[in-house]
Short mmCIF file of C-alpha atoms in Angstrom, two decimals:
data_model
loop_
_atom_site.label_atom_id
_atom_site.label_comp_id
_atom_site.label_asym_id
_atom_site.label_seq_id
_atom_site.Cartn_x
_atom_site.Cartn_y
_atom_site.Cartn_z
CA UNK A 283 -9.85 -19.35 7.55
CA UNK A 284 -6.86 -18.70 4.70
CA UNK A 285 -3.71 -18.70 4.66
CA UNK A 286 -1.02 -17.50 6.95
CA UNK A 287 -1.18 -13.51 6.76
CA UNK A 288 2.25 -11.17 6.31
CA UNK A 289 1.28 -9.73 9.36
CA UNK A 290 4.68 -7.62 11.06
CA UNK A 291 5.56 -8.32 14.94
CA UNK A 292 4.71 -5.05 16.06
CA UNK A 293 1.17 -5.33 14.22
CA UNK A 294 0.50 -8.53 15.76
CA UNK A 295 1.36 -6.80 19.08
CA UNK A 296 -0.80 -3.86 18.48
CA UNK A 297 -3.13 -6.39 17.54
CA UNK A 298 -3.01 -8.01 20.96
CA UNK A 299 -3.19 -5.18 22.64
CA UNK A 300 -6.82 -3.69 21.34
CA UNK A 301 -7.77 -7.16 22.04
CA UNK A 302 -7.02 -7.68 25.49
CA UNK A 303 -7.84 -3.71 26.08
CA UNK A 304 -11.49 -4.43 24.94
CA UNK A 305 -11.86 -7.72 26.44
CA UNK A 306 -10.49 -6.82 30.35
CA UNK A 307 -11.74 -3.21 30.30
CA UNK A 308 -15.23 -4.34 28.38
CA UNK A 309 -15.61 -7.63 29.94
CA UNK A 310 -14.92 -5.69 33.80
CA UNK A 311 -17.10 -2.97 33.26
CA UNK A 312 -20.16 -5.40 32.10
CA UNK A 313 -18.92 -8.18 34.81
CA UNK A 314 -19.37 -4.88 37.62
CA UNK A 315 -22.63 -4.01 36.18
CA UNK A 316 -24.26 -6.97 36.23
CA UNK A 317 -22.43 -7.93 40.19
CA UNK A 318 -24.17 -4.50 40.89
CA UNK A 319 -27.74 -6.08 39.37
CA UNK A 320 -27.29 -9.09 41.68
CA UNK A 321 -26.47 -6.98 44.75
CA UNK A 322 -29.59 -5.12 44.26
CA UNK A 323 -31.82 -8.06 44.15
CA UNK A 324 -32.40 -8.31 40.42
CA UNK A 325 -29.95 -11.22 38.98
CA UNK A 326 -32.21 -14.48 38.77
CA UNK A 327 -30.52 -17.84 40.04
CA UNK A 328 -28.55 -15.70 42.68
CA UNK A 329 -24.51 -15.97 43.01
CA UNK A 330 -24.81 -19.74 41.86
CA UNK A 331 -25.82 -18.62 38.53
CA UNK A 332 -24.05 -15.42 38.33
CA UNK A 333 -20.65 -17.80 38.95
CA UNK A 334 -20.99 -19.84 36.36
CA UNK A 335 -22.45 -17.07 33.84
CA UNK A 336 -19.24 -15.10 34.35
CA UNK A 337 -17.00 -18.04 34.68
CA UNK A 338 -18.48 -19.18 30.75
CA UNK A 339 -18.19 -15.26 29.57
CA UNK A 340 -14.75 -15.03 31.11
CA UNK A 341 -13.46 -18.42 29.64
CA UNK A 342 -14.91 -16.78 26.23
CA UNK A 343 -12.76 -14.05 26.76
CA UNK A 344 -9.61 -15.69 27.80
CA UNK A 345 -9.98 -18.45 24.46
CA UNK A 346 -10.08 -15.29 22.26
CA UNK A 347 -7.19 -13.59 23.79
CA UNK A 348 -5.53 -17.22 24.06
CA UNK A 349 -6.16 -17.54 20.15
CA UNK A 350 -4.59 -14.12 19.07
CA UNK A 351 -1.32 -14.35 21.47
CA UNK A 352 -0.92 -18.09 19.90
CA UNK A 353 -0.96 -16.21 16.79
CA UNK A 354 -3.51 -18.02 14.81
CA UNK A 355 -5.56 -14.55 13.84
CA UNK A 356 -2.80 -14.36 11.25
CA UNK A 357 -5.08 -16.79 9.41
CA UNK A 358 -8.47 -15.09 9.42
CA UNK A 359 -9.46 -12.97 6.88
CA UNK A 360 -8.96 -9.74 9.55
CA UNK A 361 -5.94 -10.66 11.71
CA UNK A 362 -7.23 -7.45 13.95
CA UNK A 363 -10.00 -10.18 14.91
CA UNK A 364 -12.88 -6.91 14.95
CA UNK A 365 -15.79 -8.91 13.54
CA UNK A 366 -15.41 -12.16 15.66
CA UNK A 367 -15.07 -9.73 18.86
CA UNK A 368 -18.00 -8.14 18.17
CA UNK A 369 -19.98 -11.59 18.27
CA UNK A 370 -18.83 -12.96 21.13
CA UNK A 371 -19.22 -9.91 23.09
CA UNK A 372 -22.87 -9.61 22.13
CA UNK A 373 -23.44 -13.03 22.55
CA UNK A 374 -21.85 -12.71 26.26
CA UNK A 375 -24.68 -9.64 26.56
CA UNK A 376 -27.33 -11.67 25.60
CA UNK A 377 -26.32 -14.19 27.35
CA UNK A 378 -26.32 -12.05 30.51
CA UNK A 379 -29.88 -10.97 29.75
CA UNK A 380 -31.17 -13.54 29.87
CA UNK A 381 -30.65 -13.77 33.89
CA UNK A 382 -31.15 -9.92 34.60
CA UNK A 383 -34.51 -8.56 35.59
CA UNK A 384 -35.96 -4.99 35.41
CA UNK A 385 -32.18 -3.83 34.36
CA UNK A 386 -31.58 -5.34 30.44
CA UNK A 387 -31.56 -2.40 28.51
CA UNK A 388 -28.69 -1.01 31.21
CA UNK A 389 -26.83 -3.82 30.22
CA UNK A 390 -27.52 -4.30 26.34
CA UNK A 391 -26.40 -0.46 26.32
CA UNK A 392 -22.37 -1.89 26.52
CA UNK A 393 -23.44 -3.15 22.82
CA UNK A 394 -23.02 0.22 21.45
CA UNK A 395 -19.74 0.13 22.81
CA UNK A 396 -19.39 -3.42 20.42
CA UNK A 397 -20.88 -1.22 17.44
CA UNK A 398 -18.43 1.54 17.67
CA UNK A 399 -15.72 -0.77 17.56
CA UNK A 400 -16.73 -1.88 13.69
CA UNK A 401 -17.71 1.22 12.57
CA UNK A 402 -13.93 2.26 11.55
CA UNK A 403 -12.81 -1.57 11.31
CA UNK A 404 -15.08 -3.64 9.58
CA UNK A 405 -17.17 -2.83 6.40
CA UNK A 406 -21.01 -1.58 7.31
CA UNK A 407 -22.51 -4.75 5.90
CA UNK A 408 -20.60 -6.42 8.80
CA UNK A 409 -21.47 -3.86 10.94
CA UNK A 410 -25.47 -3.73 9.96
CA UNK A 411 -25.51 -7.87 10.63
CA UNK A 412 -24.21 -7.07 14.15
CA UNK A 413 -26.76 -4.88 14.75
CA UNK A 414 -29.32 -7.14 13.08
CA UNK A 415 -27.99 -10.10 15.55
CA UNK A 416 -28.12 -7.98 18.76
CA UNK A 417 -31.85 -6.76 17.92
CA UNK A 418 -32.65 -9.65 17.47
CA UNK A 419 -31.17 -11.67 19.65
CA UNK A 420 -32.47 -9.34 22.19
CA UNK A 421 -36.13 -10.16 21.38
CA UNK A 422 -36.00 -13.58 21.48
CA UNK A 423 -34.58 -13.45 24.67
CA UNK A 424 -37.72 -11.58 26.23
CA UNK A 425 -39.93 -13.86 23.96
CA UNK A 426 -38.16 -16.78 25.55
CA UNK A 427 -38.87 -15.06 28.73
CA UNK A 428 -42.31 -14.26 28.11
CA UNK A 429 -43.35 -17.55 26.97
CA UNK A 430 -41.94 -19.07 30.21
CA UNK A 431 -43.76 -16.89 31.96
CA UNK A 432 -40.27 -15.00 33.45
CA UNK A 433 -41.12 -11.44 31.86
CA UNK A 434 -43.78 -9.85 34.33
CA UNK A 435 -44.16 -5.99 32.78
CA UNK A 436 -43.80 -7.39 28.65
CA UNK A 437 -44.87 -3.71 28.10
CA UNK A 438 -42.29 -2.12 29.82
CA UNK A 439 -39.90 -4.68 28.19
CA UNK A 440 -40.71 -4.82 24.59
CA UNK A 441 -40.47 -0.63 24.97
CA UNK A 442 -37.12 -1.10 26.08
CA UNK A 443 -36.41 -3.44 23.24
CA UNK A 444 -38.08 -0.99 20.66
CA UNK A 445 -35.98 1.95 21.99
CA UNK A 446 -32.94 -0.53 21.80
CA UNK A 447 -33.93 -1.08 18.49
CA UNK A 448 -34.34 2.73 17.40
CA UNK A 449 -30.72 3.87 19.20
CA UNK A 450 -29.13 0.65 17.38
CA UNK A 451 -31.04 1.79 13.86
CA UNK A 452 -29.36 5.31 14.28
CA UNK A 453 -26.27 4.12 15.29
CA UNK A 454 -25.91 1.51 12.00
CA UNK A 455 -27.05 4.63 9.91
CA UNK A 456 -24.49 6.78 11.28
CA UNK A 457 -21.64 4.03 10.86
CA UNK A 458 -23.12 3.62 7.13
CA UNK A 459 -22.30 7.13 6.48
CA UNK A 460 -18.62 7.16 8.42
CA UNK A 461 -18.22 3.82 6.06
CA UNK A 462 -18.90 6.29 3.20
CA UNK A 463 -16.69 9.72 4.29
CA UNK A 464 -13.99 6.50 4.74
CA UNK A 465 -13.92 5.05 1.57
CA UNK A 466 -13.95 8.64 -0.26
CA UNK A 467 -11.02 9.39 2.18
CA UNK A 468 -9.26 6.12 1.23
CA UNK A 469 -9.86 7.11 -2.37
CA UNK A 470 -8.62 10.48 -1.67
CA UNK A 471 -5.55 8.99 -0.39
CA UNK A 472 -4.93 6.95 -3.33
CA UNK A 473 -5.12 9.81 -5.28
CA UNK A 474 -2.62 11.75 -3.66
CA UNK A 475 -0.64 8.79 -3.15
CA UNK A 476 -0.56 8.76 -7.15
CA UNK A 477 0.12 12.11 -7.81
CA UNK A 478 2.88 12.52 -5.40
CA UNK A 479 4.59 9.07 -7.02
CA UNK A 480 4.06 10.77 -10.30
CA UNK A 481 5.60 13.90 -9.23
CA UNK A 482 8.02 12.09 -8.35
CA UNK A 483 8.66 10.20 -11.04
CA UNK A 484 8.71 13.49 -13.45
CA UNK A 485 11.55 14.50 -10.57
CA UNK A 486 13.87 11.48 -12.02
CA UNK A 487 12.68 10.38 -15.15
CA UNK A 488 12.27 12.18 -18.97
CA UNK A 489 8.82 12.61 -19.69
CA UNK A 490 9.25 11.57 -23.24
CA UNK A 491 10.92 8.84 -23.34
CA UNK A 492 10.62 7.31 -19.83
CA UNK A 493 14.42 7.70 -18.86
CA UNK A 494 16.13 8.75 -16.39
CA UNK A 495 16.53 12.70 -16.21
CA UNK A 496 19.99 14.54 -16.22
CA UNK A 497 20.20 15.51 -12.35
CA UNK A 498 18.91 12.28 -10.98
CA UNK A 499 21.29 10.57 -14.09
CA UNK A 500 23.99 12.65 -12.47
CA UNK A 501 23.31 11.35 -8.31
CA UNK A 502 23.38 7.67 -9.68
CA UNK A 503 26.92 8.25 -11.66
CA UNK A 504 28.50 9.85 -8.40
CA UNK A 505 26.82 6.58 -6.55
CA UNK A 506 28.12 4.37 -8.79
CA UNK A 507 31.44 5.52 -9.51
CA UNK A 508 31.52 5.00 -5.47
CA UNK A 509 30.80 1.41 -5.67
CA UNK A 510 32.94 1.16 -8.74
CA UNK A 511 35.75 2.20 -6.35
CA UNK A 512 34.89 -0.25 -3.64
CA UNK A 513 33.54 -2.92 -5.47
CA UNK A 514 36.82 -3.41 -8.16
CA UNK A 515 34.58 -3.40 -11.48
CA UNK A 516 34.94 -0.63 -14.26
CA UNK A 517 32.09 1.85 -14.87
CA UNK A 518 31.93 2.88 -18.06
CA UNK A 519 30.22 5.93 -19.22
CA UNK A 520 28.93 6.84 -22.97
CA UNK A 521 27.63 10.12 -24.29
CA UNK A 522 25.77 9.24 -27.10
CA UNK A 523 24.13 12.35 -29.72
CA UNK A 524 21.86 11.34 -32.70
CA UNK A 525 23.49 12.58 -35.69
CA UNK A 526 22.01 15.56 -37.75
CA UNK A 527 18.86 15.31 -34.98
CA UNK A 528 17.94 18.81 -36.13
CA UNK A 529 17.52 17.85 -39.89
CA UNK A 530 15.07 15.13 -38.88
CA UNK A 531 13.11 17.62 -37.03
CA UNK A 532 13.27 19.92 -39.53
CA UNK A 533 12.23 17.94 -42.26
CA UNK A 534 9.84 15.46 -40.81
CA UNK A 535 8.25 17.91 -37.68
CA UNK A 536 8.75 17.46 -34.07
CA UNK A 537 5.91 15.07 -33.59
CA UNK A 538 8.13 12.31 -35.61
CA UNK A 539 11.62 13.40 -34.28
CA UNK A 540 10.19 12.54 -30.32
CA UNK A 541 9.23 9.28 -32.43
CA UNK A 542 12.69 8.76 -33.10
CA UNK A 543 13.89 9.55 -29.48
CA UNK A 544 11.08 7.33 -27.73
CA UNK A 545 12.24 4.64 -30.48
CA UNK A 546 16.05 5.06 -29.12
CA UNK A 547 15.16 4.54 -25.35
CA UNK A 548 13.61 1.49 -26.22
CA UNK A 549 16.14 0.50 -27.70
CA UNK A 550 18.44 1.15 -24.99
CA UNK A 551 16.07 -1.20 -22.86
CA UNK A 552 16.80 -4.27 -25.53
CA UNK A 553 20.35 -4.28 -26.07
CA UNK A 554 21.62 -2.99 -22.58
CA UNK A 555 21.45 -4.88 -19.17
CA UNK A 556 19.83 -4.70 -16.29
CA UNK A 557 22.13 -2.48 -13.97
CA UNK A 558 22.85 -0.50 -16.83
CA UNK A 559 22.26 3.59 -16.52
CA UNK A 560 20.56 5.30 -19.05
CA UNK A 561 19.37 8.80 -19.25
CA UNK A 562 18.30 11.46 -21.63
CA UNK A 563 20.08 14.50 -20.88
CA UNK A 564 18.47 16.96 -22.67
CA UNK A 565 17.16 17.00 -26.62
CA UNK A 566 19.05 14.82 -28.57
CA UNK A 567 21.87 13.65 -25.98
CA UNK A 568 21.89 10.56 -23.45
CA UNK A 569 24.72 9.18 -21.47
CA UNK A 570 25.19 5.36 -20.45
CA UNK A 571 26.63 4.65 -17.45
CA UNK A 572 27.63 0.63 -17.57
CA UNK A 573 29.73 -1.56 -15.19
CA UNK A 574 31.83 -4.18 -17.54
CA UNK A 575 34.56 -6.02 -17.14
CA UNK A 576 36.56 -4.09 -19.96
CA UNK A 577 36.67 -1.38 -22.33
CA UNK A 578 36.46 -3.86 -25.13
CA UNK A 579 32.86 -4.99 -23.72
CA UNK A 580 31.74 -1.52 -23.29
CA UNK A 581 32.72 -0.96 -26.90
CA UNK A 582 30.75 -4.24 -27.78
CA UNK A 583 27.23 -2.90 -26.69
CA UNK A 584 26.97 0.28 -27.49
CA UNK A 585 28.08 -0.96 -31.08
CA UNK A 586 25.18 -3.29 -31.17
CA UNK A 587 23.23 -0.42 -30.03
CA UNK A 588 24.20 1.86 -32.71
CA UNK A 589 23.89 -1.19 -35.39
CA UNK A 590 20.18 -1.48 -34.07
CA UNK A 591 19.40 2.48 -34.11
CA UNK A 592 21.28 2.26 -37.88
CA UNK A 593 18.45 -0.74 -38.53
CA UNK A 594 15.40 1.17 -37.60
CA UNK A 595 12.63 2.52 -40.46
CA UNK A 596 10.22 4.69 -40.12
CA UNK A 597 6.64 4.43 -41.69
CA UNK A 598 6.49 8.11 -42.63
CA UNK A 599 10.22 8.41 -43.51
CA UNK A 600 11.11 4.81 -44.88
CA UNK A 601 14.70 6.13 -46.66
CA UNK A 602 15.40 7.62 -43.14
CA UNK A 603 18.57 5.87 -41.37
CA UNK A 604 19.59 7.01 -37.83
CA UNK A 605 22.45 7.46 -36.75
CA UNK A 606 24.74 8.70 -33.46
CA UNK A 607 28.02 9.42 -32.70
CA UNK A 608 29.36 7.66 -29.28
CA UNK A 609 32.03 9.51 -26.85
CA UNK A 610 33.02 6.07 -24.49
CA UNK A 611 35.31 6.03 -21.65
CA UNK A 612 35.42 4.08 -17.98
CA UNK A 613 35.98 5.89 -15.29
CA UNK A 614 39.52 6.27 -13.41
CA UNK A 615 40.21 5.00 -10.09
CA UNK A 616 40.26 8.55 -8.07
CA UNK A 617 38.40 10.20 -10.93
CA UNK A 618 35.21 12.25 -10.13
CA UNK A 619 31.62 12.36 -11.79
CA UNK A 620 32.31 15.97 -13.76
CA UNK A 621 35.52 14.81 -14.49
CA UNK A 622 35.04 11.62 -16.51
CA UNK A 623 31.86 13.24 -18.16
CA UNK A 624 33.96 16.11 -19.43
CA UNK A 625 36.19 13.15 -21.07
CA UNK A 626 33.32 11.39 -22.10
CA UNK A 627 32.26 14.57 -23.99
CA UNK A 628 35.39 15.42 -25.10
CA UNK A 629 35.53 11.98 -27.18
CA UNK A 630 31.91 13.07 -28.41
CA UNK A 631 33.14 15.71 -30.25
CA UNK A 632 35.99 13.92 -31.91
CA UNK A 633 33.20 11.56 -33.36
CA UNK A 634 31.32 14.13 -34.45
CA UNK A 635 34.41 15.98 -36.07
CA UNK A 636 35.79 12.37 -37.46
CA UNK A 637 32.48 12.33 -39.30
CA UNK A 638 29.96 10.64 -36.47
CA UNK A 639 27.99 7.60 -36.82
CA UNK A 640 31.70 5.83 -34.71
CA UNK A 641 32.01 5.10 -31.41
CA UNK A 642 35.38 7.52 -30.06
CA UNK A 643 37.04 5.34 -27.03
CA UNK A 644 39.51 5.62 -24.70
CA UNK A 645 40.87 4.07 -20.99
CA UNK A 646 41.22 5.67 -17.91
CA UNK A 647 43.24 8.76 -17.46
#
């Protein structure tokens, strides 16, 4: 036993259900096989001891289903409850052979219906010591019966056993290689599962440098300039251009000028928040989408963003000093995405034409 699992209320109900399928339909169908054995003469003790077998099997069943609907499987290692239904079941088989004559292997039979239940729930080790246990807990039943001198045709019986044995060998080697075709499935799926959460990921996010790409950048603007509206905070969006980018790729290579972009992004993780938007839009060109409480804040971080970029060196060009040039604006109250980007732009360029490395504000339209 562990702790408590996170297991949903429909699981636990699903749960349940295979549960009390496999106990009532299972449990009836060996229950009317065995009533049939004592009709037809071959049930020893009679309908005294065919009571009280069934009334112990059935209590077995009804504790287990009692168990699960109290919801205590949430603390076994499998809340489905496969490995401890397979033991009592075969346990409630052998315990039923015990009394049968002639008929046994009719009845040990329902334990390949216990097997198959493990073979795509529980891992083939499990599944092997089942086996193991029913094998041999059916031969020391007949050696019990033998010894007491309760097993008149041991020939006949230890064949049946042996046959038992082979089907039950087969059946373990067959689950051993479904174990196998599921665990390369499972690692199939994780596969896939990976590459479809890195497709996905190049959907929204810059391959270089890890942020956000310009359409998906664009869907969370138009979202938050919606909440923005409801919410009564400012949004405030920056385009932001490295200065002279084109220089620094001509003179150093490209290799060293993505150095220089991956170096801004991280930036951009240090000295901006949490909720904060950033995105590469394409070469040298991001955009910042922040909520603040003023223009004046706004103003405040992307300065000490610009002081940082303006404070980075660079092993293979140590004289090298970055700069950018800042268009910064908050959105108006009825203003859309396209619009307040074409501001934010428009103030770009007046940096850059007021001789960049400045921020370029203004309010709201």
């Amino acid at each position: 036993m562990r702790g408590w699992h996170a297991v949903s209320g429909e699981r636990q109900d699903l749960y349940l259900q295979r549960l009390a399928f496999a106990l009532l339909v299972g449990g009836g169908a060996h229950t009317l096989v065995c009533w049939l054995i004592l009709q037809w003469g071959f049930f020893r003790g009679g309908d005294a001891a065919f009571a009280a077998l069934f009334l112990l099997i059935w209590g077995g069943h009804l504790a287990l289903l009692g168990f699960a609907g109290l919801r205590f499987n949430r603390r076994l290692e499998d809340p489905s409850m496969t490995e401890p239904l397979m033991v009592w079941s075969t346990a409630a088989l052998l315990l039923s052979v015990a009394f049968v004559e002639e008929l046994r292997l009719a009845v040990m039979t329902f334990f390949f219906a216990i097997l198959h239940q493990g073979v795509f729930r529980v891992r083939r080790r499990r599944v092997a010591r089942a086996a193991a246990s029913a094998v041999a807990g059916y031969a020391l039943v007949l050696l019990h019966l033998q010894l007491n001198g309760a097993l008149p045709r041991p020939v006949a019986e230890w064949s049946q056993w042996l046959l038992f044995a082979l089907i039950t060998l087969a059946m373990v080697l067959l689950a051993s290689e479904i174990s196998s075709i599921r665990l390369r499935l499972r690692e199939r799926n994780r596969q896939l599962s990976d590459l479809l959460e890195r497709i996905q990921d190049l959907a929204i996010r810059d391959e270089l440098t890890g942020l956000y790409a310009r359409r998906h950048a664009m869907e969370l603007l138009d979202k938050a300039c919606r909440q923005s509206r409801r919410g009564g905070f400012l949004l405030a969006v920056a385009f932001v251009d490295l200065d002279h980018f084109k220089r620094i790729n001509d003179r150093h290579g490209h290799q060293f000028g993505d150095r220089v972009l991956v170096r801004f992004a991280e930036l951009t993780h240090r000295y901006l928040g949490e909720k904060d938007i950033v995105a590469r839009l394409g070469g040298e060109e991001f955009l910042l989408v922040m909520p603040v409480i003023d223009l004046a804040q706004a103003r405040d971080s992307v300065t000490g963003l610009l002081d940082a970029l303006r404070a980075q060196r660079f092993m293979a060009a140590p004289a090298l000093e970055v700069t950018a040039s800042v268009g910064l604006t908050v959105v108006g109250q009825n203003e859309t995405p396209d619009q307040v980007m074409a501001r934010a732009d428009h103030l770009l360029y007046r940096a850059k034409a007021g001789g960049r490395d400045r921020v370029m504000t203004a309010g709201p339209p």
